[in-house]
């Protein structure tokens, strides 16, 4: 039995703009409006406007909210300052990654956990189960929010035209309540593009009004609407992992090169602690495959699942690949054997339909914005 994809509050607006829509994690989402290359370049050089309302918001509140989240997740949630945010993960008992998350501290005893769209129900169910015994409430707030993002070097100027919130004082990975174009919003300085930018959590009924106001304010700055396709190439250039590609339940944070998010020093036990300790030791003594960047010498584009080869042997697998508008060459992220992971390693190729295309191993990210 098939179920129709969910629609965001901006669905009619996307269609009026001529967006190509696609089913993504059970949601009908804009893939592109015109040229995905133009949308990508707009975010790198000017600004882009995204609808991210498919993301999953879960509110956790109560006297023991911080202690509960520190138990349920790998990070030390108790050390997040009010109005700040932190990147973290939720894992299984065996250390396998269930999802990567951003946790916002909204108040003294209130937090918002933002999960990836495809994992939101899984994360909600896991948090609900793990909350037993804690004086904390887990609430599904996915229908309470629409999420818009303005990303790119012109985003601060655009935002300043529609809000009097203190954007200059708003640090990266922080959020503050404010009013944007007359709409109450949580204004967060976060994003998934490698550029400066803002994510705006608002009530769904205010989403269209806010989109139109941002479009008008952004017009002099070259802002254009952007879809999920360019969001993927932007995050790939920035070396940011995508769940289901660089992150899966078969990998621990240490396998993914993200062991820094695991805080063993925090008080109390947490789900996956023992398995993650073992994974940390393995990563030091006998490193598993490592996540690296690959830049093509030719023009053929690698895709997820393609084999990485050296001396006729398979030494790894591509997790994400695409043409890079910024570099002008195909790029990929891949897990490769540790012996081939050093930047500059030669003799590495990607098996693209039987041909071993030459690639250069580079450190991630491929692109880093100028501060």
CSV table of C-alpha atoms in Angstrom, one decimal, residues 59-365:
chain,number,residue,atom,x,y,z
A,59,UNK,CA,11.3,19.0,21.9
A,60,UNK,CA,12.7,17.6,25.1
A,61,UNK,CA,11.8,19.5,28.3
A,62,UNK,CA,11.7,18.9,32.1
A,63,UNK,CA,14.0,19.1,35.1
A,64,UNK,CA,16.2,16.2,33.9
A,65,UNK,CA,16.1,17.1,30.2
A,66,UNK,CA,19.9,17.7,30.0
A,67,UNK,CA,20.8,14.5,32.0
A,68,UNK,CA,18.4,12.5,29.8
A,69,UNK,CA,19.8,13.8,26.5
A,70,UNK,CA,23.4,13.2,27.7
A,71,UNK,CA,22.4,9.6,28.4
A,72,UNK,CA,20.5,9.2,25.1
A,73,UNK,CA,23.1,10.9,22.9
A,74,UNK,CA,26.9,10.7,22.6
A,75,UNK,CA,27.5,14.4,23.4
A,76,UNK,CA,27.6,16.2,26.7
A,77,UNK,CA,24.3,18.1,26.4
A,78,UNK,CA,24.6,19.6,29.9
A,79,UNK,CA,27.4,21.9,28.7
A,80,UNK,CA,25.4,23.5,25.9
A,81,UNK,CA,24.9,27.1,26.9
A,82,UNK,CA,21.4,28.7,26.7
A,83,UNK,CA,20.8,29.9,23.1
A,84,UNK,CA,23.6,27.7,21.7
A,85,UNK,CA,23.5,24.6,19.5
A,86,UNK,CA,25.6,21.5,19.2
A,87,UNK,CA,26.2,18.8,16.5
A,88,UNK,CA,25.9,15.3,18.0
A,89,UNK,CA,24.7,11.8,17.2
A,90,UNK,CA,22.4,9.1,18.5
A,91,UNK,CA,23.8,5.5,18.3
A,92,UNK,CA,22.7,2.0,19.0
A,93,UNK,CA,24.0,-0.1,21.9
A,94,UNK,CA,26.6,-1.5,19.5
A,95,UNK,CA,27.8,2.1,18.6
A,96,UNK,CA,26.2,2.1,15.1
A,97,UNK,CA,25.0,5.6,14.1
A,98,UNK,CA,21.2,6.0,14.1
A,99,UNK,CA,21.4,9.6,13.0
A,100,UNK,CA,23.4,12.8,13.3
A,101,UNK,CA,21.6,15.6,15.0
A,102,UNK,CA,21.7,19.3,16.0
A,103,UNK,CA,20.5,20.0,19.6
A,104,UNK,CA,19.4,23.6,20.4
A,105,UNK,CA,19.1,24.7,24.0
A,106,UNK,CA,16.0,26.9,24.0
A,107,UNK,CA,15.8,27.5,27.7
A,108,UNK,CA,16.9,26.4,31.2
A,109,UNK,CA,15.2,23.0,30.8
A,110,UNK,CA,14.1,23.0,27.2
A,111,UNK,CA,15.9,21.6,24.2
A,112,UNK,CA,15.0,21.1,20.5
A,113,UNK,CA,16.5,18.0,18.7
A,114,UNK,CA,16.6,18.3,14.9
A,115,UNK,CA,16.8,14.9,13.1
A,116,UNK,CA,17.2,14.1,9.5
A,117,UNK,CA,13.8,13.7,7.7
A,118,UNK,CA,14.3,10.0,6.9
A,119,UNK,CA,15.2,9.2,10.5
A,120,UNK,CA,12.9,11.5,12.4
A,121,UNK,CA,10.4,8.8,13.5
A,122,UNK,CA,13.3,6.4,14.4
A,123,UNK,CA,14.9,9.1,16.5
A,124,UNK,CA,11.6,10.0,18.2
A,125,UNK,CA,10.9,6.4,19.1
A,126,UNK,CA,14.5,5.9,20.5
A,127,UNK,CA,14.3,9.0,22.6
A,128,UNK,CA,10.9,8.1,23.9
A,129,UNK,CA,12.1,4.7,24.9
A,130,UNK,CA,15.3,6.0,26.5
A,131,UNK,CA,13.4,8.7,28.5
A,132,UNK,CA,12.0,6.1,30.9
A,133,UNK,CA,13.1,6.8,34.4
A,134,UNK,CA,14.0,10.5,33.7
A,135,UNK,CA,11.9,13.5,34.7
A,136,UNK,CA,11.8,14.7,31.1
A,137,UNK,CA,9.1,14.9,28.3
A,138,UNK,CA,9.8,14.0,24.7
A,139,UNK,CA,7.4,15.7,22.3
A,140,UNK,CA,7.0,15.3,18.5
A,141,UNK,CA,6.9,18.8,17.2
A,142,UNK,CA,7.4,18.0,13.5
A,143,UNK,CA,4.0,19.6,12.6
A,144,UNK,CA,4.7,22.7,14.7
A,145,UNK,CA,7.5,24.0,12.5
A,146,UNK,CA,8.3,25.0,9.0
A,147,UNK,CA,12.0,25.5,8.4
A,148,UNK,CA,13.5,28.0,5.9
A,149,UNK,CA,17.2,28.6,5.3
A,150,UNK,CA,19.0,31.6,3.8
A,151,UNK,CA,22.6,30.6,2.9
A,152,UNK,CA,25.5,32.4,1.3
A,153,UNK,CA,27.8,35.4,1.9
A,154,UNK,CA,24.9,37.9,1.3
A,155,UNK,CA,22.7,36.2,3.9
A,156,UNK,CA,23.5,38.6,6.8
A,157,UNK,CA,22.7,41.6,4.7
A,158,UNK,CA,19.4,40.1,3.6
A,159,UNK,CA,18.5,39.1,7.1
A,160,UNK,CA,19.3,42.5,8.5
A,161,UNK,CA,16.7,44.0,6.1
A,162,UNK,CA,13.9,41.9,7.7
A,163,UNK,CA,14.8,41.7,11.4
A,164,UNK,CA,16.2,43.9,14.1
A,165,UNK,CA,17.6,40.8,16.0
A,166,UNK,CA,21.2,41.1,17.0
A,167,UNK,CA,22.7,39.1,14.1
A,168,UNK,CA,26.2,40.4,14.6
A,169,UNK,CA,26.2,38.9,18.1
A,170,UNK,CA,24.7,35.6,16.9
A,171,UNK,CA,27.6,33.2,16.7
A,172,UNK,CA,27.9,30.1,14.5
A,173,UNK,CA,25.8,27.2,16.1
A,174,UNK,CA,23.7,29.6,18.2
A,175,UNK,CA,20.0,30.5,18.0
A,176,UNK,CA,17.8,33.2,19.4
A,177,UNK,CA,14.1,34.0,19.4
A,178,UNK,CA,13.2,37.0,17.3
A,179,UNK,CA,10.9,38.5,14.7
A,180,UNK,CA,11.6,38.2,11.0
A,181,UNK,CA,9.4,40.1,8.6
A,182,UNK,CA,6.8,40.3,11.4
A,183,UNK,CA,6.9,36.6,11.9
A,184,UNK,CA,8.0,35.0,15.3
A,185,UNK,CA,11.0,32.8,14.6
A,186,UNK,CA,13.9,30.9,16.2
A,187,UNK,CA,16.8,32.4,14.2
A,188,UNK,CA,19.7,29.9,14.1
A,189,UNK,CA,23.1,30.5,12.6
A,190,UNK,CA,23.5,27.0,11.2
A,191,UNK,CA,23.4,25.4,7.8
A,192,UNK,CA,24.5,22.6,5.6
A,193,UNK,CA,26.3,24.4,2.7
A,194,UNK,CA,29.7,25.4,4.0
A,195,UNK,CA,28.6,29.1,3.9
A,196,UNK,CA,27.5,31.6,6.4
A,197,UNK,CA,23.7,31.5,6.8
A,198,UNK,CA,20.6,31.2,8.9
A,199,UNK,CA,17.9,28.6,9.5
A,200,UNK,CA,14.5,30.0,10.5
A,201,UNK,CA,12.1,27.8,12.5
A,202,UNK,CA,8.5,29.3,12.2
A,203,UNK,CA,4.9,28.2,12.5
A,204,UNK,CA,3.8,26.6,9.2
A,205,UNK,CA,1.1,29.2,8.7
A,206,UNK,CA,3.8,31.9,8.5
A,207,UNK,CA,6.1,30.1,6.1
A,208,UNK,CA,4.7,31.6,2.8
A,209,UNK,CA,4.8,35.2,4.2
A,210,UNK,CA,8.3,34.8,5.4
A,211,UNK,CA,9.5,33.2,2.0
A,212,UNK,CA,8.0,36.2,0.1
A,213,UNK,CA,9.6,38.7,2.4
A,214,UNK,CA,13.0,37.1,2.1
A,215,UNK,CA,12.6,36.9,-1.6
A,216,UNK,CA,11.9,40.6,-1.8
A,217,UNK,CA,14.7,41.5,0.6
A,218,UNK,CA,17.1,39.2,-1.2
A,219,UNK,CA,16.4,40.4,-4.8
A,220,UNK,CA,19.1,43.2,-4.7
A,221,UNK,CA,21.6,40.7,-3.3
A,222,UNK,CA,21.1,38.1,-6.0
A,223,UNK,CA,19.2,35.6,-3.8
A,224,UNK,CA,17.4,32.8,-5.7
A,225,UNK,CA,15.3,29.8,-4.5
A,226,UNK,CA,17.3,26.6,-4.2
A,227,UNK,CA,16.4,22.9,-4.2
A,228,UNK,CA,17.8,19.8,-2.6
A,229,UNK,CA,20.0,19.0,-5.6
A,230,UNK,CA,22.4,21.9,-5.0
A,231,UNK,CA,22.1,21.4,-1.3
A,232,UNK,CA,23.8,18.0,-1.9
A,233,UNK,CA,26.6,19.4,-4.0
A,234,UNK,CA,27.2,22.2,-1.5
A,235,UNK,CA,27.4,19.9,1.5
A,236,UNK,CA,29.7,17.5,-0.5
A,237,UNK,CA,32.1,20.3,-1.3
A,238,UNK,CA,32.1,21.3,2.3
A,239,UNK,CA,32.9,17.7,3.4
A,240,UNK,CA,29.7,17.3,5.4
A,241,UNK,CA,28.4,13.8,5.9
A,242,UNK,CA,24.9,12.7,4.7
A,243,UNK,CA,23.1,10.0,6.6
A,244,UNK,CA,22.7,6.9,4.5
A,245,UNK,CA,25.9,7.7,2.6
A,246,UNK,CA,28.8,8.6,5.0
A,247,UNK,CA,26.9,7.6,8.1
A,248,UNK,CA,25.0,4.3,8.7
A,249,UNK,CA,24.2,1.9,11.5
A,250,UNK,CA,27.1,-0.2,10.2
A,251,UNK,CA,29.5,2.6,11.2
A,252,UNK,CA,30.4,4.1,14.6
A,253,UNK,CA,31.3,7.8,14.9
A,254,UNK,CA,35.0,6.7,15.0
A,255,UNK,CA,34.7,4.8,11.8
A,256,UNK,CA,33.3,8.0,10.2
A,257,UNK,CA,36.2,10.1,11.5
A,258,UNK,CA,33.8,11.9,13.8
A,259,UNK,CA,34.9,10.5,17.1
A,260,UNK,CA,35.3,14.0,18.5
A,261,UNK,CA,31.5,14.2,19.0
A,262,UNK,CA,31.6,11.3,21.6
A,263,UNK,CA,32.2,12.7,25.1
A,264,UNK,CA,33.4,9.9,27.3
A,265,UNK,CA,34.3,12.3,30.1
A,266,UNK,CA,30.6,13.3,30.8
A,267,UNK,CA,28.9,12.3,34.0
A,268,UNK,CA,26.9,9.1,34.0
A,269,UNK,CA,26.5,6.3,31.5
A,270,UNK,CA,25.2,6.7,28.0
A,271,UNK,CA,23.8,4.4,25.3
A,272,UNK,CA,26.7,2.8,23.4
A,273,UNK,CA,29.5,3.8,25.8
A,274,UNK,CA,31.2,0.4,26.0
A,275,UNK,CA,31.0,-0.3,22.2
A,276,UNK,CA,32.3,3.2,21.4
A,277,UNK,CA,35.2,2.8,23.8
A,278,UNK,CA,36.2,-0.4,21.9
A,279,UNK,CA,35.7,1.4,18.6
A,280,UNK,CA,37.9,4.3,19.7
A,281,UNK,CA,40.7,1.8,20.6
A,282,UNK,CA,40.4,0.0,17.3
A,283,UNK,CA,40.6,3.3,15.4
A,284,UNK,CA,43.9,4.1,17.2
A,285,UNK,CA,45.6,0.7,16.9
A,286,UNK,CA,44.2,-0.7,13.7
A,287,UNK,CA,42.4,2.1,11.8
A,288,UNK,CA,39.5,0.9,9.7
A,289,UNK,CA,38.9,2.4,6.3
A,290,UNK,CA,39.1,6.2,6.5
A,291,UNK,CA,36.8,8.8,4.9
A,292,UNK,CA,38.7,10.8,2.3
A,293,UNK,CA,38.1,13.2,-0.6
A,294,UNK,CA,38.7,12.2,-4.2
A,295,UNK,CA,39.2,14.7,-7.1
A,296,UNK,CA,38.9,13.4,-10.6
A,297,UNK,CA,41.6,13.8,-13.2
A,298,UNK,CA,39.0,13.2,-15.9
A,299,UNK,CA,35.4,14.2,-16.5
A,300,UNK,CA,33.5,11.0,-15.5
A,301,UNK,CA,31.4,11.3,-12.3
A,302,UNK,CA,31.6,8.7,-9.5
A,303,UNK,CA,28.5,7.6,-7.7
A,304,UNK,CA,27.7,6.1,-4.3
A,305,UNK,CA,28.6,2.4,-4.3
A,306,UNK,CA,31.3,2.6,-6.9
A,307,UNK,CA,34.6,0.7,-6.0
A,308,UNK,CA,37.8,2.6,-5.2
A,309,UNK,CA,40.8,0.7,-6.6
A,310,UNK,CA,44.6,0.6,-6.5
A,311,UNK,CA,46.9,-1.9,-8.2
A,312,UNK,CA,43.9,-3.8,-9.5
A,313,UNK,CA,42.5,-4.4,-5.9
A,314,UNK,CA,39.4,-2.9,-4.4
A,315,UNK,CA,40.6,-0.6,-1.5
A,316,UNK,CA,37.4,1.2,-0.7
A,317,UNK,CA,33.9,2.5,-1.8
A,318,UNK,CA,32.5,5.8,-2.9
A,319,UNK,CA,29.8,7.1,-0.5
A,320,UNK,CA,28.9,10.4,-2.4
A,321,UNK,CA,30.0,11.7,-5.7
A,322,UNK,CA,29.0,14.6,-8.0
A,323,UNK,CA,30.4,17.2,-10.4
A,324,UNK,CA,31.7,20.1,-8.3
A,325,UNK,CA,30.6,23.5,-9.7
A,326,UNK,CA,33.2,25.3,-7.5
A,327,UNK,CA,36.2,23.1,-8.5
A,328,UNK,CA,35.1,22.4,-12.0
A,329,UNK,CA,35.8,18.7,-11.7
A,330,UNK,CA,34.0,15.6,-10.4
A,331,UNK,CA,34.6,14.9,-6.7
A,332,UNK,CA,33.7,12.2,-4.3
A,333,UNK,CA,33.8,11.1,-0.6
A,334,UNK,CA,34.9,7.5,-0.1
A,335,UNK,CA,36.0,5.2,2.7
A,336,UNK,CA,39.4,3.7,1.7
A,337,UNK,CA,41.9,1.4,3.4
A,338,UNK,CA,44.1,3.4,5.8
A,339,UNK,CA,47.2,2.7,3.7
A,340,UNK,CA,45.7,4.8,0.8
A,341,UNK,CA,44.2,7.6,2.9
A,342,UNK,CA,47.0,10.1,3.0
A,343,UNK,CA,46.4,13.2,0.9
A,344,UNK,CA,48.4,13.0,-2.3
A,345,UNK,CA,48.4,9.2,-2.5
A,346,UNK,CA,48.8,8.2,-6.1
A,347,UNK,CA,47.7,5.3,-8.2
A,348,UNK,CA,44.1,5.4,-6.9
A,349,UNK,CA,41.1,5.1,-9.2
A,350,UNK,CA,37.4,4.7,-9.2
A,351,UNK,CA,35.8,1.8,-11.1
A,352,UNK,CA,33.3,3.5,-13.3
A,353,UNK,CA,31.5,0.8,-15.4
A,354,UNK,CA,34.6,-1.2,-15.8
A,355,UNK,CA,37.1,1.6,-16.4
A,356,UNK,CA,39.5,2.6,-13.6
A,357,UNK,CA,39.3,6.4,-13.7
A,358,UNK,CA,42.3,8.1,-12.0
A,359,UNK,CA,41.6,10.2,-8.9
A,360,UNK,CA,43.7,12.2,-6.4
A,361,UNK,CA,43.2,11.6,-2.7
A,362,UNK,CA,42.7,14.9,-0.8
A,363,UNK,CA,41.9,16.0,2.7
A,364,UNK,CA,38.3,17.0,3.4
A,365,UNK,CA,36.7,19.5,3.0
